[in-house]
CSV table of C-alpha atoms in Angstrom, one decimal:
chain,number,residue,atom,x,y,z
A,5,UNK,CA,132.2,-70.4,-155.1
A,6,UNK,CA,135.9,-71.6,-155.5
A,7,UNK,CA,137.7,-74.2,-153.4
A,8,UNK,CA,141.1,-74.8,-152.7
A,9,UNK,CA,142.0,-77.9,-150.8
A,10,UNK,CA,140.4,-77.2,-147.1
A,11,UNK,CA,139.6,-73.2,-148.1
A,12,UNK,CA,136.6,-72.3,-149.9
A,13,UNK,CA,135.6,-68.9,-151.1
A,14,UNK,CA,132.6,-67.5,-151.6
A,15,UNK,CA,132.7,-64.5,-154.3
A,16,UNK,CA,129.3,-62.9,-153.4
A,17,UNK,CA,129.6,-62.6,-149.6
A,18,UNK,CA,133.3,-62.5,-149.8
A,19,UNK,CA,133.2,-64.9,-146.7
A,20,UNK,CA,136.3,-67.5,-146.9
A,21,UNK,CA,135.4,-70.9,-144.9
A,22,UNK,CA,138.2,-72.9,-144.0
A,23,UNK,CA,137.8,-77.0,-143.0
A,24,UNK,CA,134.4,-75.8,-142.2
A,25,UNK,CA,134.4,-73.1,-140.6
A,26,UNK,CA,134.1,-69.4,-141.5
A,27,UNK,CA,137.1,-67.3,-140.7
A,28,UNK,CA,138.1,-63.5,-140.8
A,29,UNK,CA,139.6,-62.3,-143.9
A,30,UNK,CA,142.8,-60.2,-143.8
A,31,UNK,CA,140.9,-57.0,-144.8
A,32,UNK,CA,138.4,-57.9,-142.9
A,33,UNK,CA,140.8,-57.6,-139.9
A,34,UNK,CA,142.3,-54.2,-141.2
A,35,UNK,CA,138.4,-53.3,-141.7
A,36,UNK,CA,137.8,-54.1,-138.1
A,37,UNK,CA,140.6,-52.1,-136.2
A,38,UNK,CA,140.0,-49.0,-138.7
A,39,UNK,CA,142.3,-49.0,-140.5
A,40,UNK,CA,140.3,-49.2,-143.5
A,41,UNK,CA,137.7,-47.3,-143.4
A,42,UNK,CA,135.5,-44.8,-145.6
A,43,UNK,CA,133.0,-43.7,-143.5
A,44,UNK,CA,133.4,-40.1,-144.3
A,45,UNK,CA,133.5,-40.6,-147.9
A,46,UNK,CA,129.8,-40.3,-149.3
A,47,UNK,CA,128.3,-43.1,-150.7
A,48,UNK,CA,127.9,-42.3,-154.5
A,49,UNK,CA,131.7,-41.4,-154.0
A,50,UNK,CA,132.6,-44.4,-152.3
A,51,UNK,CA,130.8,-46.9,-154.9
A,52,UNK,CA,132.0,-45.1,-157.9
A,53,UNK,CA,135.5,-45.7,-156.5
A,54,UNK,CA,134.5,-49.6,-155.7
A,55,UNK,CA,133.4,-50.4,-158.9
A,56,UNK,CA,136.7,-48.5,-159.9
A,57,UNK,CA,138.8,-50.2,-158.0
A,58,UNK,CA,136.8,-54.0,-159.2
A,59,UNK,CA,137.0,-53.2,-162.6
A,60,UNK,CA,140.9,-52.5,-162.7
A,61,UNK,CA,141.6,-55.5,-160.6
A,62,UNK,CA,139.7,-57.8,-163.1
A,63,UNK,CA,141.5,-56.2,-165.9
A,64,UNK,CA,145.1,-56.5,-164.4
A,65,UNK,CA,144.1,-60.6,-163.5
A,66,UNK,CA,142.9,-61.0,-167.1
A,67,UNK,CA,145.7,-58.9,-168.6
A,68,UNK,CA,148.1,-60.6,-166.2
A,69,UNK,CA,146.7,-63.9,-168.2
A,70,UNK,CA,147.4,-62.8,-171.6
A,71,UNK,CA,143.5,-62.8,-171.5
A,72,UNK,CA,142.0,-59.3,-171.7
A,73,UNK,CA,140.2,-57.9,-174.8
A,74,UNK,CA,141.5,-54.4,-174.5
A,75,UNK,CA,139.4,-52.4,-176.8
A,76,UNK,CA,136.2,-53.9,-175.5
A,77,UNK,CA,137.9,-53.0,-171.7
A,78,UNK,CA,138.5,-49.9,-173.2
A,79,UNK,CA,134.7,-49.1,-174.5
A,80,UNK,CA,133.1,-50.3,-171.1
A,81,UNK,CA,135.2,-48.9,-168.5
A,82,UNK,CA,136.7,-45.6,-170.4
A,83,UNK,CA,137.8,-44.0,-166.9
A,84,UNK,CA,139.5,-47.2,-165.8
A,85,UNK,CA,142.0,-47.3,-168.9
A,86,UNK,CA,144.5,-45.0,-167.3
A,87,UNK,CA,144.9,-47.7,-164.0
A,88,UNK,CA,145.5,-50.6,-166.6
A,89,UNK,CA,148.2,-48.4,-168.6
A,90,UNK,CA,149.8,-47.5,-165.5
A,91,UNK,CA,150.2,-51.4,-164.9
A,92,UNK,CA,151.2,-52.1,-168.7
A,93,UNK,CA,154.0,-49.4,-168.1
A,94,UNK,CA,154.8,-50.5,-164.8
A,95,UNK,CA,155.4,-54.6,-166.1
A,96,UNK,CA,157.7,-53.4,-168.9
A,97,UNK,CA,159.1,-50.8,-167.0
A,98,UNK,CA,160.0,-53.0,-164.1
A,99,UNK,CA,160.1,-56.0,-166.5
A,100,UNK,CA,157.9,-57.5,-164.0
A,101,UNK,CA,156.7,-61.5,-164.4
A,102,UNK,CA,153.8,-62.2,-162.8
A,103,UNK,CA,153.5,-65.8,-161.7
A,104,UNK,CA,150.3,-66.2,-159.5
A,105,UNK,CA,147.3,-63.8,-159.5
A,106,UNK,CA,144.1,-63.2,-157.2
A,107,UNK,CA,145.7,-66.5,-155.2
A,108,UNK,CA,143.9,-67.5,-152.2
A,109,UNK,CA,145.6,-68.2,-149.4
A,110,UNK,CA,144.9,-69.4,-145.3
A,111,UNK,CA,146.4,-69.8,-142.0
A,112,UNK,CA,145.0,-72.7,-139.7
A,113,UNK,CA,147.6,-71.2,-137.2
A,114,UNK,CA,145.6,-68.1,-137.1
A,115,UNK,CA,142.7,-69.2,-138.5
A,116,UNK,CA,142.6,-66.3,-141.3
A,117,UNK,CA,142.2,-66.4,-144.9
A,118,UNK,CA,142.7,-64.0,-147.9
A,119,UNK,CA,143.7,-63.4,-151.4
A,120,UNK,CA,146.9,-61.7,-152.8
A,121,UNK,CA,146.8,-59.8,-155.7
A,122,UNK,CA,150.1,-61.1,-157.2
A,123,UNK,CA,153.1,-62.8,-156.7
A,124,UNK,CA,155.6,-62.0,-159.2
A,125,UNK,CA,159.1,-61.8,-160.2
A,126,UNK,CA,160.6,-58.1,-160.1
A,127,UNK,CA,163.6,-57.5,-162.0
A,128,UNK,CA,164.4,-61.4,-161.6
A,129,UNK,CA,163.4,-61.0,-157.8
A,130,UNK,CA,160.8,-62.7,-156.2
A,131,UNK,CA,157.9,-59.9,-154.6
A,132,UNK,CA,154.4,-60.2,-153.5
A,133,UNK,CA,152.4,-56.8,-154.7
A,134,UNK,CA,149.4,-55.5,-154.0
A,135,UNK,CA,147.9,-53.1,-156.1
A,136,UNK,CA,145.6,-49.8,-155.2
A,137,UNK,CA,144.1,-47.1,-157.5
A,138,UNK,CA,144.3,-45.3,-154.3
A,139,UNK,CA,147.1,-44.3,-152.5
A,140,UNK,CA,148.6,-47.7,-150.4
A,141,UNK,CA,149.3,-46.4,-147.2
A,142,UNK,CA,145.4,-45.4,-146.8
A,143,UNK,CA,144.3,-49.2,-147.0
A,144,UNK,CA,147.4,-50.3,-144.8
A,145,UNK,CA,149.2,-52.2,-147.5
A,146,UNK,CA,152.2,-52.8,-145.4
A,147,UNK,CA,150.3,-54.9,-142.9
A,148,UNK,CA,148.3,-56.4,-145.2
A,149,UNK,CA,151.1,-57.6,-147.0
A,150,UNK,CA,153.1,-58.9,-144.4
A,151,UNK,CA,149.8,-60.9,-143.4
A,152,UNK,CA,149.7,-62.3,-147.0
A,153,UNK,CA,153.1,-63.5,-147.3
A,154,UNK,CA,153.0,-65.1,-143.7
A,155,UNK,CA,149.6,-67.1,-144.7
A,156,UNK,CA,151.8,-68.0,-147.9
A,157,UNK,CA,154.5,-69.8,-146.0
A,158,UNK,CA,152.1,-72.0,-143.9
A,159,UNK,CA,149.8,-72.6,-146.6
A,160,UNK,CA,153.2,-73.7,-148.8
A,161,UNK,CA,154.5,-75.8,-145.6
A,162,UNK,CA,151.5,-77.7,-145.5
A,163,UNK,CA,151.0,-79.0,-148.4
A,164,UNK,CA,148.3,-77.1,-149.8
A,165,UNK,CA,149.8,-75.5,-152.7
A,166,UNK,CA,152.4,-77.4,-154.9
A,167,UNK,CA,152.7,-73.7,-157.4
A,168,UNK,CA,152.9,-71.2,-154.0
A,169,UNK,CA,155.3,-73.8,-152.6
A,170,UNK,CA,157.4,-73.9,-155.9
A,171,UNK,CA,157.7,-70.0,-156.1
A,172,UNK,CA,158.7,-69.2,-152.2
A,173,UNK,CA,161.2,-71.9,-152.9
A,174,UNK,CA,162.9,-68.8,-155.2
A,175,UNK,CA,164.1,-66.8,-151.8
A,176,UNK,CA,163.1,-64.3,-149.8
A,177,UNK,CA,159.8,-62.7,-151.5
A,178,UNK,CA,159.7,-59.0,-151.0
A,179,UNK,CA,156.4,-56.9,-150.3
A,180,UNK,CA,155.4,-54.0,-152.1
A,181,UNK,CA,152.2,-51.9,-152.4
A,182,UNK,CA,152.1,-50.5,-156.4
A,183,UNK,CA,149.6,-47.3,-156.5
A,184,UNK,CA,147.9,-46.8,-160.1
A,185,UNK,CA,147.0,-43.9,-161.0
A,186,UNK,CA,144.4,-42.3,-163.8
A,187,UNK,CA,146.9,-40.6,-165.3
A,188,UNK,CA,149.0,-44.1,-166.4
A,189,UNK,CA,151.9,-43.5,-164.1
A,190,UNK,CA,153.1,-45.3,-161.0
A,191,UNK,CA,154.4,-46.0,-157.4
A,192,UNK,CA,156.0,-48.5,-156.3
A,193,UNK,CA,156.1,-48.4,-152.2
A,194,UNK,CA,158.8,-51.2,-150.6
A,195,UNK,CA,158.1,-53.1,-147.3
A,196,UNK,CA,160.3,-54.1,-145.1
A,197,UNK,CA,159.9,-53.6,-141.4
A,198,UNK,CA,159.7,-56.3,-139.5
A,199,UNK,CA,157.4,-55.5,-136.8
A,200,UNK,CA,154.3,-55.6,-139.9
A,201,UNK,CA,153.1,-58.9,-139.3
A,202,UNK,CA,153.9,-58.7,-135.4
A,203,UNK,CA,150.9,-54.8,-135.5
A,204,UNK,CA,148.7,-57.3,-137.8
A,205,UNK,CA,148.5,-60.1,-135.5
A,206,UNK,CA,147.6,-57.0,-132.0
A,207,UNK,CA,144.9,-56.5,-134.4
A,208,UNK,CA,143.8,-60.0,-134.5
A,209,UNK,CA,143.7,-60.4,-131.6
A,210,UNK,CA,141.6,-57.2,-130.6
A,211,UNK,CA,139.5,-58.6,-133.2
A,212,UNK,CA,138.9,-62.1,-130.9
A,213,UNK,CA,138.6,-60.4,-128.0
A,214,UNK,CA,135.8,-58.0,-129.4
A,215,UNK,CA,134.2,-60.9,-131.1
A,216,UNK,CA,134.2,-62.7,-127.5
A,217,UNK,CA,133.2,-60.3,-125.6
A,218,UNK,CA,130.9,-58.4,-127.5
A,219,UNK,CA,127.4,-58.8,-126.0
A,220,UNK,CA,125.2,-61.2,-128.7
A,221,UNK,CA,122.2,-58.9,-128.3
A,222,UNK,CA,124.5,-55.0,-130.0
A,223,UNK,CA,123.9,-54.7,-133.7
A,224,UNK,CA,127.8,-54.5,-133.9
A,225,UNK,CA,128.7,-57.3,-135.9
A,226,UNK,CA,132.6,-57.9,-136.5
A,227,UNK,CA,133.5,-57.9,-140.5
A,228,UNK,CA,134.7,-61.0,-141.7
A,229,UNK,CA,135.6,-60.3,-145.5
């Protein structure tokens, strides 16, 4: 279990508690409404592509950290290499920085919590990314990312985070979803539209009003991570 501040994390459940009290993730939201959802994809399918998408995750926070043993990646996780040399070739390609990995951030506003893959510098520009082994726009990146980066100012505002507060002071951050694929290339897809955040916030609020009104007795139980 990590802490930050009033935000606490817990890895296992992937349940995020904030001052207390244990609020929705932003996948959890996205999960929710539908927009991520692999119900049709059968289950061995579906957790060989989990595990997939855990392992290259881990391996881009480590190598992101100059801390990754490559070769012993490399003998565990043999059909994961081509996702981490698609990010290798996609940091000195894009002569990307990366400043803050897997950070966790929350909203007391909206009482939501989450983690972002990375913040980074991208060709000297400040960007948020987040990264897929799938294709982006399947797993709603766009909202997703505009939820991140708006949790990222209020977390920053209040205090929270000295590090988040000292990289948004850099400018505008740009979002962009970065697809990996087995074959070591890359994607990059740019956000911009300014309605993201304003679609992810209709969905939190279906989300409450489901939650509310949903009768206690269904077996329907809301995600929260």
């Amino acid at each position: 279990m990590t802490r930050t501040h009033g935000l606490t994390f817990d890895a296992p459940t992937h349940t995020y508690v904030l001052d207390g009290a244990v609020v929705p993730s932003v996948t959890g939201i996205l999960k929710a409404a539908g927009l991520i959802d692999f119900s049709s994809i059968p289950p061995f399918v579906l957790e060989a592509a989990r595990a997939r998408g855990t392992a290259v995750h881990a391996a881009i926070h480590y190598y992101n950290a100059d801390d990754l043993d490559i070769p012993a990646f490399t003998d565990e996780f043999p059909d994961c290499v081509g996702y981490l040399e698609a990010w290798i070739r996609f940091r000195e390609l894009r002569r990307f920085v990366p400043v803050l990995n897997e950070h966790r951030l929350a909203s007391r506003r909206y009482q939501l919590a989450g983690t972002a893959d990375c913040f980074g510098l991208l060709d000297g520009a400040p960007v948020l990314l987040d990264f897929a082994t799938g294709r982006p726009q399947d797993v709603a990146k766009d909202l997703q990312t505009a939820a991140y980066y708006t949790l990222a100012l209020e977390w920053a505002a209040d205090g929270e985070d000295p590090e988040l507060a000292a990289f948004l002071a850099r400018g505008v951050v740009r979002r962009y979803g970065v697809a990996l694929r087995r074959d070591g290339s890359f994607s990059l897809d740019p956000y911009s539209d300014p309605a993201d955040f304003r679609e992810f916030l209709a969905l939190v609020d279906a989300y409450r009003i489901v939650t509310r009104r949903r009768p206690a007795c269904c077996s329907w139980v809301p995600e929260v991570a």
